[in-house]
Amino acid sequence: MSAVTATAAETAVEAPATRIRPGAGVLRAVVGNKKALAGAIMLAIFVIAAIVPQLFTTIHNPNQQFAQMLPPGSGHLLGTNAFGQDIWTQLVYGTRQSLFVCVMVGVLASVVSIIIGVSAAYLGGLGEDLLSLLTDVFLVIPALPLIIVIAAYAGGGKMPVLIGVLVITGWSYGARQLRAQAMSLRNRDFLESARVRGERASYVIVFEILPTMVSLIAANFLGIALYALLTEAGLQFIGLGNSSANSWGTMLHWAQTNEALQTGQQWWVIAPGLAIGLLGASFALLNYAFDEIGNPALRPVRRRKVRR
Amino acid sequence: MRFIVRRLGFFLITLWVALTLNFFIPRLMPGNPAQAMMARYKGRINPDALKALEVAFGLDTQKPLLVQYVEYLGNTVTGHFGVSLTFFPQPVSEVVAQALPWTLGLVGVTTVIAFLLGTGIGMISGWRRNGIADSVLPPVFVITSALPYFWVGLILIMVFSLGTNGALPSDGGYDQTLNPGWNAEFIIDVIKHAILPSLSILIISIGGWILTMRNNVVTTVAEDYIRMARAKGIADRKIMINYAARNAVLPNLAGFAISLGFVVSGAILVEFTFNYPGVGYMLLSAVTNEDYPLMQALFVLITVTVLVAVLISDFLTALLDPRVRSAS
């Protein structure tokens, strides 16, 4: 996983979470931070493209055939590829699958890391040791080779398999962060009082512990979504995805197998990669804001001429 | 001492889990290598030969799974991975030995460069808060770290290989017409072939080092001993290197040890993009050819190097930072 999230891990753990108001600061941090705001706007555009692609292109079937290898021009914004498909339309319609995978993997893996991470910290004793061991084991097993091996054998490309594999390899990092955070909360007074009131463990975890970790969970979700986006694209690029699917990774796969660069169809390669990069950047930029919530030391300093 | 025993125990358990996954994943899925081989030779092998092949590949389906599992663990420990299907009848160990130097050379050297360069830039950018480096670099690298790095490779091919009429090669590890050996012509050719893949790994991985180092330095600069050093009138540059960077780099060193472990597996997609004859490219061809023995051997190799690196990084951290030792 990228170092962007790694810094989130270290810093968030150090800063004791005393704030209990649920989600406090998340919205404020996004709106008040230029980088995060840019990320949020970019993400919003992708979400709209995924939901109503018709807004962005007049061609309603991404596989509709035109003349082959047309250069970018008036009728075809980015030209057409060796199959005669309009590249811009393919790009717009590809948003849906790429975004869907990110969000699904992000949500599922976050849930797994919350369950395992927080309950490890809350349980204590043998349960904690076993869950931590499991987390650490999955943390160090090299993910990409494992994904490749699983995807190859699971008849790769089917969407549930893809998502399952990404969740299996993606949850451990977040679980470790959340455990560390939850452990620092374990002996706080407000949890003690909940216990004395006789609340059940599930209640304490959901209503007392989780709200204090909203920004960490959000940062985590973004990290996993970025990981899912890049890994999915990589898998489809090397041909382990569903090669008839409509997604950015698949576009890159077909561009590569048809030697798009060598035959002058640069946009077939540039466009999907750029789209992946922009969506990824929107996650990363948002994450930046959560980093700064977790660790005030990283917040931009007001420019003051102290000494020169 | 207890620390060492704990870490070793963790190492063994993780290794066992990885080996077990490696054994069961292919066996839980449909298809087997002998059948794949049959398919490739399209009926030119008779069914008797199929049985013989299965035995040769150590895939005797007649044996109970448990027996196969124990034999597999034994073979793995002793390094017997059988015969490769793709490169039949070469033994797997030989095939891997051919790919390994390419990956170690390409990814190993690039990882070291990325670490040194990234840590240096991160140090300066963290030291000069609000300087040019500090305001420009972090956002730039937040964005580059979100790029798919095989795509960066493709763009580099477009610009520096196709855009320059093939000044830099974009395919393979060396020119096939040359004689491999320790002669100047061959070595220069190998380096030329390594430039673009290496550059694409560098572009993507350097951002992580810059950001973590920058953040570490920023946190360190707030410490009292820095103020003390300043009060003593020690030269700025000296404080940056001997006081701030020296302490800030500790967490990065452990990360560096781990990333060296990922050298063997870290560049699968780049090797695929450039048809670079390393371990990653080999893993992918093993997968597409359903070459179980080769695939398993590569996965074991990759996992073991990563685990050893993690172990070393644990010890390194404990050695450099006494607080870690006492905490466990």
XYZ file of C-alpha atoms in Angstrom:
636
model
C 0.000 0.000 0.000
C 1.218 3.473 -0.668
C 3.202 5.593 1.678
C 0.438 8.159 1.612
C -1.584 5.965 3.889
C 1.490 4.902 5.819
C 1.904 8.383 7.178
C -1.740 8.431 8.088
C -1.136 5.299 10.129
C 1.740 6.578 12.167
C 0.365 9.986 12.816
C -3.164 9.007 13.651
C -1.950 6.521 16.196
C 0.202 9.048 17.937
C -2.535 11.612 18.312
C -4.822 10.570 21.139
C -8.423 10.815 20.067
C -10.122 12.805 22.699
C -12.722 14.266 20.393
C -15.929 12.327 20.619
C -18.301 14.321 18.452
C -18.978 11.965 15.547
C -17.334 13.022 12.308
C -16.353 16.364 13.731
C -13.943 18.154 11.513
C -14.243 15.822 8.554
C -16.420 18.119 6.505
C -14.627 21.187 7.763
C -11.258 19.684 6.866
C -12.387 18.833 3.352
C -13.870 22.229 2.626
C -11.162 24.195 4.390
C -8.280 22.437 2.681
C -7.555 23.378 -0.924
C -6.043 20.025 -1.806
C -8.917 18.124 -0.287
C -11.483 20.358 -1.970
C -9.849 19.727 -5.343
C -9.955 16.000 -4.594
C -13.613 16.151 -3.608
C -14.595 18.004 -6.785
C -12.703 15.542 -8.973
C -14.311 12.617 -7.210
C -17.755 14.182 -7.659
C -17.210 14.435 -11.420
C -16.261 10.760 -11.605
C -19.295 9.785 -9.556
C -21.573 11.695 -11.945
C -19.895 10.051 -14.949
C -20.422 6.649 -13.373
C -24.102 7.264 -12.678
C -25.139 9.184 -15.813
C -22.490 8.630 -18.507
C -24.974 9.991 -21.069
C -24.220 13.476 -19.767
C -20.695 13.299 -21.108
C -21.129 11.695 -24.504
C -23.766 11.490 -27.213
C -22.824 7.930 -28.156
C -24.847 5.623 -25.950
C -23.143 2.332 -26.706
C -19.430 2.269 -25.924
C -18.961 -0.693 -28.252
C -20.586 0.949 -31.266
C -18.352 0.599 -34.334
C -17.054 3.524 -36.357
C -14.216 3.781 -38.820
C -11.047 2.347 -37.311
C -8.163 4.381 -35.931
C -9.607 7.819 -36.558
C -7.468 10.624 -35.140
C -8.939 12.844 -32.408
C -11.310 15.314 -33.990
C -14.735 16.864 -33.949
C -16.840 13.687 -34.131
C -14.578 11.687 -31.880
C -12.955 13.680 -29.124
C -10.124 11.201 -28.598
C -10.417 9.355 -31.899
C -11.331 5.711 -32.374
C -9.304 2.595 -31.699
C -8.330 -0.447 -33.767
C -11.807 -1.906 -33.173
C -13.497 1.285 -34.327
C -14.778 2.131 -30.836
C -14.919 5.754 -29.743
C -12.199 6.126 -27.100
C -13.838 8.990 -25.190
C -17.102 7.067 -24.907
C -15.264 3.960 -23.734
C -13.523 6.083 -21.143
C -16.753 7.616 -19.849
C -18.580 4.298 -19.683
C -15.543 2.628 -18.107
C -15.822 4.901 -15.073
C -18.687 2.887 -13.663
C -16.863 -0.390 -13.229
C -13.634 1.142 -11.983
C -15.441 3.266 -9.414
C -17.728 0.405 -8.420
C -14.785 -1.867 -7.659
C -13.063 0.869 -5.619
C -16.124 1.588 -3.546
C -17.123 -2.042 -3.008
C -13.616 -3.115 -2.029
C -13.218 0.012 0.081
C -16.427 -0.631 2.001
C -16.008 -4.387 2.438
C -12.340 -4.232 3.391
C -13.042 -1.348 5.789
C -15.754 -3.393 7.473
C -13.421 -6.363 7.821
C -10.638 -4.208 9.229
C -12.996 -2.519 11.661
C -14.399 -5.828 12.890
C -11.036 -7.527 13.259
C -9.022 -4.497 14.354
C -11.415 -3.082 16.904
C -12.528 -6.378 18.355
C -8.899 -7.447 18.725
C -8.261 -4.368 20.802
C -11.511 -4.676 22.745
C -11.321 -8.402 23.459
C -7.821 -8.536 24.887
C -6.188 -11.793 25.935
C -5.958 -14.787 23.636
C -8.553 -13.446 21.198
C -6.487 -10.321 20.734
C -3.296 -12.309 20.216
C -4.873 -14.541 17.569
C -6.539 -11.711 15.646
C -3.357 -9.641 15.741
C -1.358 -12.587 14.486
C -3.806 -13.058 11.622
C -3.551 -9.362 10.753
C 0.235 -9.389 10.836
C 0.414 -12.521 8.704
C -1.755 -11.006 5.979
C 0.166 -7.779 6.276
C 3.469 -9.300 5.235
C 2.401 -11.902 2.690
C 3.184 -10.238 -0.650
C -0.195 -9.222 -2.031
C 0.271 -8.884 -5.768
C 1.752 -12.345 -6.388
C -0.982 -13.819 -4.190
C -3.654 -11.924 -6.114
C -2.230 -13.070 -9.412
C -2.166 -16.689 -8.293
C -5.722 -16.562 -6.919
C -7.144 -14.622 -9.866
C -5.527 -16.967 -12.353
C -7.080 -20.008 -10.771
C -10.428 -18.605 -9.807
C -11.222 -18.179 -13.479
C -10.169 -14.552 -13.067
C -12.216 -11.684 -14.304
C -15.528 -12.447 -12.690
C -16.456 -9.390 -10.693
C -17.155 -11.123 -7.340
C -13.831 -12.973 -7.573
C -11.998 -9.748 -8.304
C -13.617 -7.949 -5.399
C -13.144 -10.906 -3.058
C -9.468 -11.187 -3.866
C -8.889 -7.468 -3.366
C -10.693 -7.534 -0.021
C -8.703 -10.570 1.168
C -5.416 -8.860 0.387
C -6.477 -5.345 1.347
C -7.982 -5.424 4.837
C -4.971 -6.093 7.026
C -3.336 -2.689 6.919
C -6.422 -0.893 8.146
C -7.073 -3.501 10.810
C -3.673 -2.823 12.291
C -4.168 0.939 12.344
C -7.605 0.675 13.880
C -6.415 -1.768 16.515
C -3.671 0.610 17.560
C -6.164 3.457 17.765
C -8.722 1.399 19.664
C -6.074 0.218 22.112
C -5.238 3.764 23.042
C -8.944 4.269 23.820
C -9.386 1.036 25.739
C -8.994 2.412 29.202
C -10.596 5.806 28.766
C -13.189 6.868 31.270
C -16.090 7.130 28.870
C -15.693 3.481 27.931
C -15.386 2.510 31.565
C -18.623 4.304 32.315
C -20.375 2.530 29.460
C -19.177 -0.763 30.851
C -20.352 0.123 34.329
C -23.756 1.005 32.864
C -23.799 -2.608 31.700
C -23.778 -1.950 27.956
C -23.042 -4.878 25.687
C -19.654 -5.070 23.924
C -21.297 -4.598 20.520
C -22.997 -1.403 21.732
C -19.783 -0.022 23.175
C -17.870 -0.749 19.972
C -20.455 0.673 17.590
C -21.679 3.697 19.530
C -18.769 4.608 21.784
C -15.541 3.579 20.048
C -16.276 3.889 16.328
C -17.471 7.512 16.355
C -14.074 8.572 17.708
C -12.355 6.950 14.764
C -14.318 8.423 11.890
C -11.438 10.304 10.334
C -9.123 7.312 10.595
C -11.743 5.031 9.062
C -12.306 7.498 6.233
C -8.581 7.755 5.559
C -8.464 3.999 5.579
C -11.312 3.679 3.133
C -9.557 6.067 0.746
C -6.315 4.133 1.023
C -8.010 0.833 0.235
C -10.012 2.358 -2.619
C -6.794 3.651 -4.174
C -5.188 0.251 -3.726
C -8.203 -1.461 -5.316
C -8.225 0.963 -8.243
C -4.561 0.434 -9.088
C -4.533 -3.309 -8.481
C -7.708 -3.913 -10.473
C -6.291 -1.928 -13.373
C -3.055 -3.893 -13.137
C -4.840 -7.228 -13.130
C -6.955 -6.306 -16.131
C -3.924 -4.885 -17.900
C -2.026 -8.177 -17.705
C -5.105 -10.015 -18.917
C -6.319 -11.560 -15.664
C -9.553 -9.605 -15.664
C -12.679 -10.002 -17.730
C -11.407 -8.939 -21.145
C -14.907 -8.113 -22.425
C -15.691 -5.797 -19.499
C -15.910 -2.081 -19.987
C -13.273 -0.609 -17.739
C -10.106 1.430 -17.840
C -7.843 -1.528 -17.108
C -9.408 -3.525 -19.937
C -8.942 -0.606 -22.312
C -5.246 -0.586 -21.454
C -5.100 -4.341 -21.958
C -6.542 -4.165 -25.459
C -4.448 -1.126 -26.301
C -1.316 -3.014 -25.279
C -2.205 -6.230 -27.129
C -3.009 -4.208 -30.259
C 0.265 -2.285 -30.034
C -1.590 1.004 -29.806
C 1.566 3.035 -29.165
C 3.377 1.555 -32.137
C 0.431 2.149 -34.471
C -0.225 5.779 -33.589
C -3.253 5.347 -31.310
C -1.661 7.094 -28.307
C -4.944 8.258 -26.827
C -6.078 4.673 -26.390
C -3.208 4.323 -23.892
C -2.962 7.821 -22.457
C -6.651 8.382 -21.692
C -7.475 5.382 -19.446
C -4.223 5.724 -17.513
C -4.895 9.402 -16.973
C -8.412 8.629 -15.777
C -7.040 6.089 -13.286
C -4.446 8.607 -12.156
C -7.015 11.379 -11.687
C -9.454 9.216 -9.749
C -6.551 7.900 -7.661
C -5.314 11.437 -7.108
C -8.747 12.482 -5.884
C -8.565 9.724 -3.231
C -5.002 10.676 -2.353
C -5.803 14.389 -2.082
C -8.761 13.714 0.182
C -6.552 11.464 2.256
C -4.161 14.353 2.673
C -6.850 16.243 4.532
C -7.414 13.352 6.921
C -3.680 13.165 7.529
C -3.769 16.743 8.645
C -6.703 16.128 10.975
C -4.870 13.220 12.560
C -1.595 15.055 12.949
C -1.889 18.806 13.539
C 1.884 19.160 13.074
C 1.394 18.546 9.358
C -1.136 21.303 8.894
C 0.088 24.100 6.706
C 1.745 26.782 8.772
C 0.449 30.320 8.406
C 3.111 32.266 6.662
C 4.687 34.479 9.253
C 8.002 36.162 8.776
C 9.730 34.990 11.922
C 13.272 35.257 10.736
C 15.053 35.184 7.498
C 16.159 -12.372 23.777
C 12.417 -12.798 24.185
C 12.000 -10.267 21.399
C 14.104 -12.363 19.017
C 12.235 -15.567 19.858
C 8.883 -13.858 19.320
C 9.876 -12.472 15.940
C 11.310 -15.811 14.828
C 8.114 -17.534 15.898
C 6.071 -15.052 13.885
C 8.351 -15.618 10.900
C 7.783 -19.391 11.015
C 3.994 -19.095 11.415
C 3.690 -16.634 8.528
C 5.892 -18.816 6.352
C 3.700 -21.805 7.117
C 0.497 -19.893 6.295
C 1.966 -18.692 2.995
C 3.152 -22.158 2.030
C -0.220 -23.631 2.904
C -2.073 -21.048 0.817
C 0.332 -21.748 -2.002
C -0.457 -25.444 -1.816
C -4.212 -25.259 -1.535
C -5.154 -22.408 -3.887
C -4.260 -24.238 -7.101
C -5.740 -27.482 -5.829
C -9.064 -25.944 -4.917
C -9.441 -24.612 -8.433
C -10.358 -26.502 -11.581
C -7.698 -27.700 -14.017
C -4.310 -29.304 -13.499
C -0.954 -28.976 -15.239
C -0.857 -32.403 -16.820
C -4.206 -31.704 -18.478
C -2.950 -28.298 -19.549
C 0.084 -29.965 -21.099
C -2.224 -32.415 -22.884
C -4.244 -29.534 -24.237
C -1.131 -27.839 -25.500
C -0.032 -30.916 -27.425
C -3.574 -31.366 -28.735
C -4.042 -35.085 -28.426
C -0.538 -36.028 -29.413
C -0.054 -37.555 -25.960
C -1.966 -40.724 -25.171
C -3.768 -41.216 -21.846
C -1.036 -43.523 -20.513
C 1.461 -40.752 -21.018
C -0.839 -38.425 -19.099
C -0.576 -40.645 -16.011
C 3.201 -40.672 -16.405
C 3.228 -36.895 -16.714
C 1.179 -36.479 -13.560
C 3.651 -38.643 -11.672
C 6.564 -36.705 -13.155
C 5.055 -33.422 -12.008
C 4.411 -34.799 -8.535
C 0.686 -34.340 -9.022
C -0.331 -37.889 -8.355
C -4.022 -37.317 -7.755
C -4.363 -40.863 -6.416
C -2.600 -39.918 -3.188
C -4.638 -38.379 -0.377
C -4.365 -34.605 -0.157
C -2.708 -34.750 3.256
C 0.120 -36.944 1.950
C 0.600 -34.591 -0.982
C 0.677 -31.650 1.444
C 3.335 -33.180 3.673
C 5.433 -34.136 0.644
C 5.045 -30.598 -0.693
C 6.232 -29.049 2.574
C 9.212 -31.420 2.597
C 10.085 -30.626 -1.008
C 9.799 -26.903 -0.401
C 12.142 -27.016 2.566
C 14.710 -28.981 0.570
C 14.224 -26.804 -2.525
C 12.820 -29.515 -4.797
C 10.226 -27.786 -6.918
C 10.040 -30.295 -9.728
C 10.112 -29.721 -13.455
C 8.815 -26.629 -15.217
C 6.025 -27.142 -17.718
C 6.618 -24.033 -19.745
C 10.312 -24.735 -20.109
C 9.959 -28.530 -20.099
C 12.115 -30.431 -19.174
C 14.183 -27.833 -17.309
C 13.975 -28.073 -13.516
C 12.183 -25.142 -11.888
C 15.214 -24.136 -9.846
C 17.232 -23.593 -13.033
C 14.506 -21.526 -14.653
C 14.202 -19.314 -11.568
C 17.971 -18.915 -11.361
C 17.949 -17.442 -14.871
C 15.307 -14.850 -14.063
C 16.531 -13.801 -10.627
C 19.641 -11.761 -11.590
C 17.583 -9.603 -13.969
C 15.091 -8.657 -11.299
C 17.712 -8.175 -8.593
C 19.705 -5.911 -10.862
C 16.816 -3.825 -12.140
C 14.594 -3.483 -9.086
C 17.373 -3.717 -6.506
C 19.422 -0.853 -7.888
C 16.316 1.234 -8.512
C 15.051 0.706 -4.952
C 18.353 1.890 -3.477
C 18.383 4.967 -5.728
C 14.756 5.775 -4.896
C 15.447 5.502 -1.161
C 18.555 7.702 -1.202
C 17.077 10.316 -3.507
C 13.670 10.357 -1.804
C 15.084 10.573 1.709
C 17.394 13.411 0.671
C 14.634 15.422 -0.958
C 12.265 14.688 1.933
C 14.858 15.893 4.432
C 15.336 19.224 2.688
C 11.639 19.707 2.082
C 10.757 18.989 5.716
C 13.586 21.149 7.048
C 12.536 24.167 5.020
C 8.869 24.334 5.909
C 7.039 26.445 3.349
C 10.077 26.519 1.099
C 9.685 25.884 -2.603
C 10.420 22.183 -2.220
C 7.960 21.837 0.630
C 5.036 23.466 -1.099
C 5.515 21.904 -4.531
C 6.775 18.388 -3.909
C 4.230 16.829 -1.552
C 1.160 17.559 -3.733
C 3.041 16.446 -6.851
C 3.991 13.156 -5.271
C 0.571 12.598 -3.804
C -0.595 12.606 -7.411
C 2.218 10.498 -8.889
C 1.751 7.883 -6.198
C -1.784 7.430 -7.546
C -0.637 6.641 -11.088
C -0.645 3.042 -12.272
C 3.049 2.398 -12.715
C 2.741 0.125 -15.688
C 1.066 3.076 -17.376
C 3.949 5.361 -16.493
C 6.088 2.745 -18.229
C 3.904 2.914 -21.328
C 4.148 6.697 -21.430
C 7.939 6.500 -21.080
C 8.003 4.058 -23.997
C 5.928 6.492 -26.016
C 8.159 9.471 -25.291
C 11.661 8.051 -25.050
C 11.525 4.959 -27.205
C 9.019 5.566 -29.978
C 9.333 9.356 -29.775
C 13.084 9.175 -30.320
C 13.006 6.501 -33.009
C 14.227 3.806 -30.651
C 17.052 5.617 -28.888
C 16.124 3.650 -25.782
C 14.868 0.066 -26.164
C 11.444 -0.762 -24.734
C 11.446 -4.513 -25.000
C 13.397 -7.272 -23.231
C 16.515 -7.216 -21.080
C 19.134 -7.185 -23.851
C 19.541 -7.307 -27.605
C 19.084 -10.933 -28.647
C 21.688 -10.627 -31.398
C 24.433 -9.870 -28.902
C 26.536 -12.455 -27.120
C 25.726 -12.423 -23.408
C 28.933 -12.037 -21.422
C 31.140 -9.607 -19.584
C 32.013 -7.452 -22.551
C 31.489 -3.735 -22.834
C 29.024 -3.905 -25.712
C 26.697 -6.302 -23.894
C 26.874 -4.474 -20.572
C 26.044 -1.126 -22.193
C 23.133 -2.766 -23.991
C 21.800 -4.229 -20.736
C 21.993 -0.824 -19.069
C 20.174 0.803 -21.987
C 17.404 -1.771 -21.711
C 17.122 -1.128 -17.971
C 16.784 2.666 -18.138
C 13.076 2.963 -18.965
C 11.758 0.231 -16.643
C 13.964 1.571 -13.873
C 12.742 5.112 -14.458
C 9.104 4.065 -14.236
C 9.692 2.307 -10.893
C 11.631 5.339 -9.651
C 8.939 7.842 -10.579
C 6.293 5.927 -8.684
C 8.229 4.840 -5.608
C 10.200 7.983 -4.798
C 7.129 9.924 -3.644
C 6.564 7.599 -0.701
C 10.094 8.123 0.605
C 9.838 11.886 0.185
C 6.544 12.146 2.036
C 7.437 9.919 4.988
C 10.847 11.533 5.406
C 9.350 15.005 5.150
C 6.718 14.216 7.766
C 9.306 12.644 10.065
C 11.574 15.669 9.791
C 8.668 18.035 10.406
C 7.846 16.175 13.621
C 11.491 16.002 14.680
C 12.140 19.693 14.126
C 9.657 20.509 16.883
C 11.757 18.598 19.451
C 13.603 20.385 22.226
C 17.029 19.117 21.258
C 16.767 20.935 17.950
C 16.000 24.189 19.759
C 18.897 23.437 22.089
C 21.237 22.896 19.153
C 20.073 26.154 17.634
C 20.621 27.977 20.890
C 24.142 26.618 21.006
C 24.704 28.238 17.624
C 25.465 25.064 15.712
C 25.453 25.578 11.946
C 22.041 25.080 10.340
C 23.198 22.464 7.871
C 24.831 20.506 10.653
C 21.642 20.510 12.727
C 19.631 19.365 9.734
C 21.861 16.394 9.003
C 23.222 15.350 12.402
C 20.224 16.145 14.575
C 16.994 16.211 12.595
C 17.620 13.830 9.709
C 19.506 11.335 11.805
C 16.540 10.769 14.059
C 13.909 11.164 11.383
C 15.459 8.517 9.167
C 15.092 5.697 11.717
C 11.537 4.692 10.756
C 12.491 4.951 7.096
C 15.382 2.526 7.503
C 13.025 -0.207 8.607
C 10.800 0.561 5.629
C 13.837 0.391 3.399
C 14.713 -3.093 4.654
C 11.166 -4.232 3.888
C 11.143 -2.670 0.441
C 14.355 -4.534 -0.352
C 12.395 -7.692 0.378
C 9.768 -6.636 -2.106
C 12.480 -6.208 -4.739
C 11.887 -9.736 -5.963
C 8.161 -9.277 -6.443
C 7.830 -5.518 -6.626
C 7.960 -4.957 -10.330
C 5.708 -7.610 -11.842
C 3.701 -5.114 -13.876
C 6.755 -3.171 -15.031
C 8.474 -6.362 -16.134
C 5.325 -7.314 -18.015
C 5.125 -3.927 -19.718
C 8.732 -4.049 -20.863
C 8.908 -7.821 -21.449
C 11.786 -7.728 -18.992
C 13.068 -11.296 -18.419
C 12.809 -11.160 -14.599
C 10.929 -12.996 -11.867
C 7.671 -11.066 -12.317
C 7.481 -11.686 -16.044
C 8.200 -15.333 -15.362
C 5.449 -15.536 -12.743
C 2.941 -14.218 -15.262
C 3.988 -16.625 -17.974
C 3.814 -19.451 -15.420
C 0.265 -18.375 -14.569
C -0.923 -18.167 -18.173
C 0.612 -21.576 -18.931
C -0.808 -23.169 -15.773
C 2.734 -24.077 -14.828
C 2.049 -25.106 -11.205
C 5.593 -26.095 -10.226
C 7.155 -22.877 -11.529
C 4.378 -20.728 -10.105
C 4.628 -22.297 -6.664
C 8.402 -21.985 -6.598
C 8.214 -18.298 -7.539
C 5.572 -17.579 -4.927
C 7.676 -19.325 -2.271
C 10.763 -17.409 -3.360
C 8.941 -14.070 -3.281
C 7.317 -14.768 0.086
C 10.495 -15.962 1.750
C 12.487 -12.922 0.640
C 9.766 -10.602 1.912
C 9.536 -12.422 5.247
C 13.298 -12.415 5.733
C 13.343 -8.688 4.964
C 10.594 -8.044 7.507
C 12.546 -10.033 10.095
C 15.705 -8.056 9.374
C 13.790 -4.787 9.557
C 12.389 -5.793 12.974
C 15.870 -6.489 14.283
C 17.199 -3.323 12.693
C 14.517 -1.232 14.368
C 15.231 -2.856 17.732
C 18.944 -2.275 17.267
C 18.543 1.378 16.350
C 15.709 2.267 18.678
C 15.970 0.855 22.206
C 12.390 1.914 22.991
C 11.075 -0.807 20.667
C 13.059 -3.448 22.538
C 11.786 -2.525 25.954
C 8.201 -2.116 24.767
C 7.752 -5.690 23.624
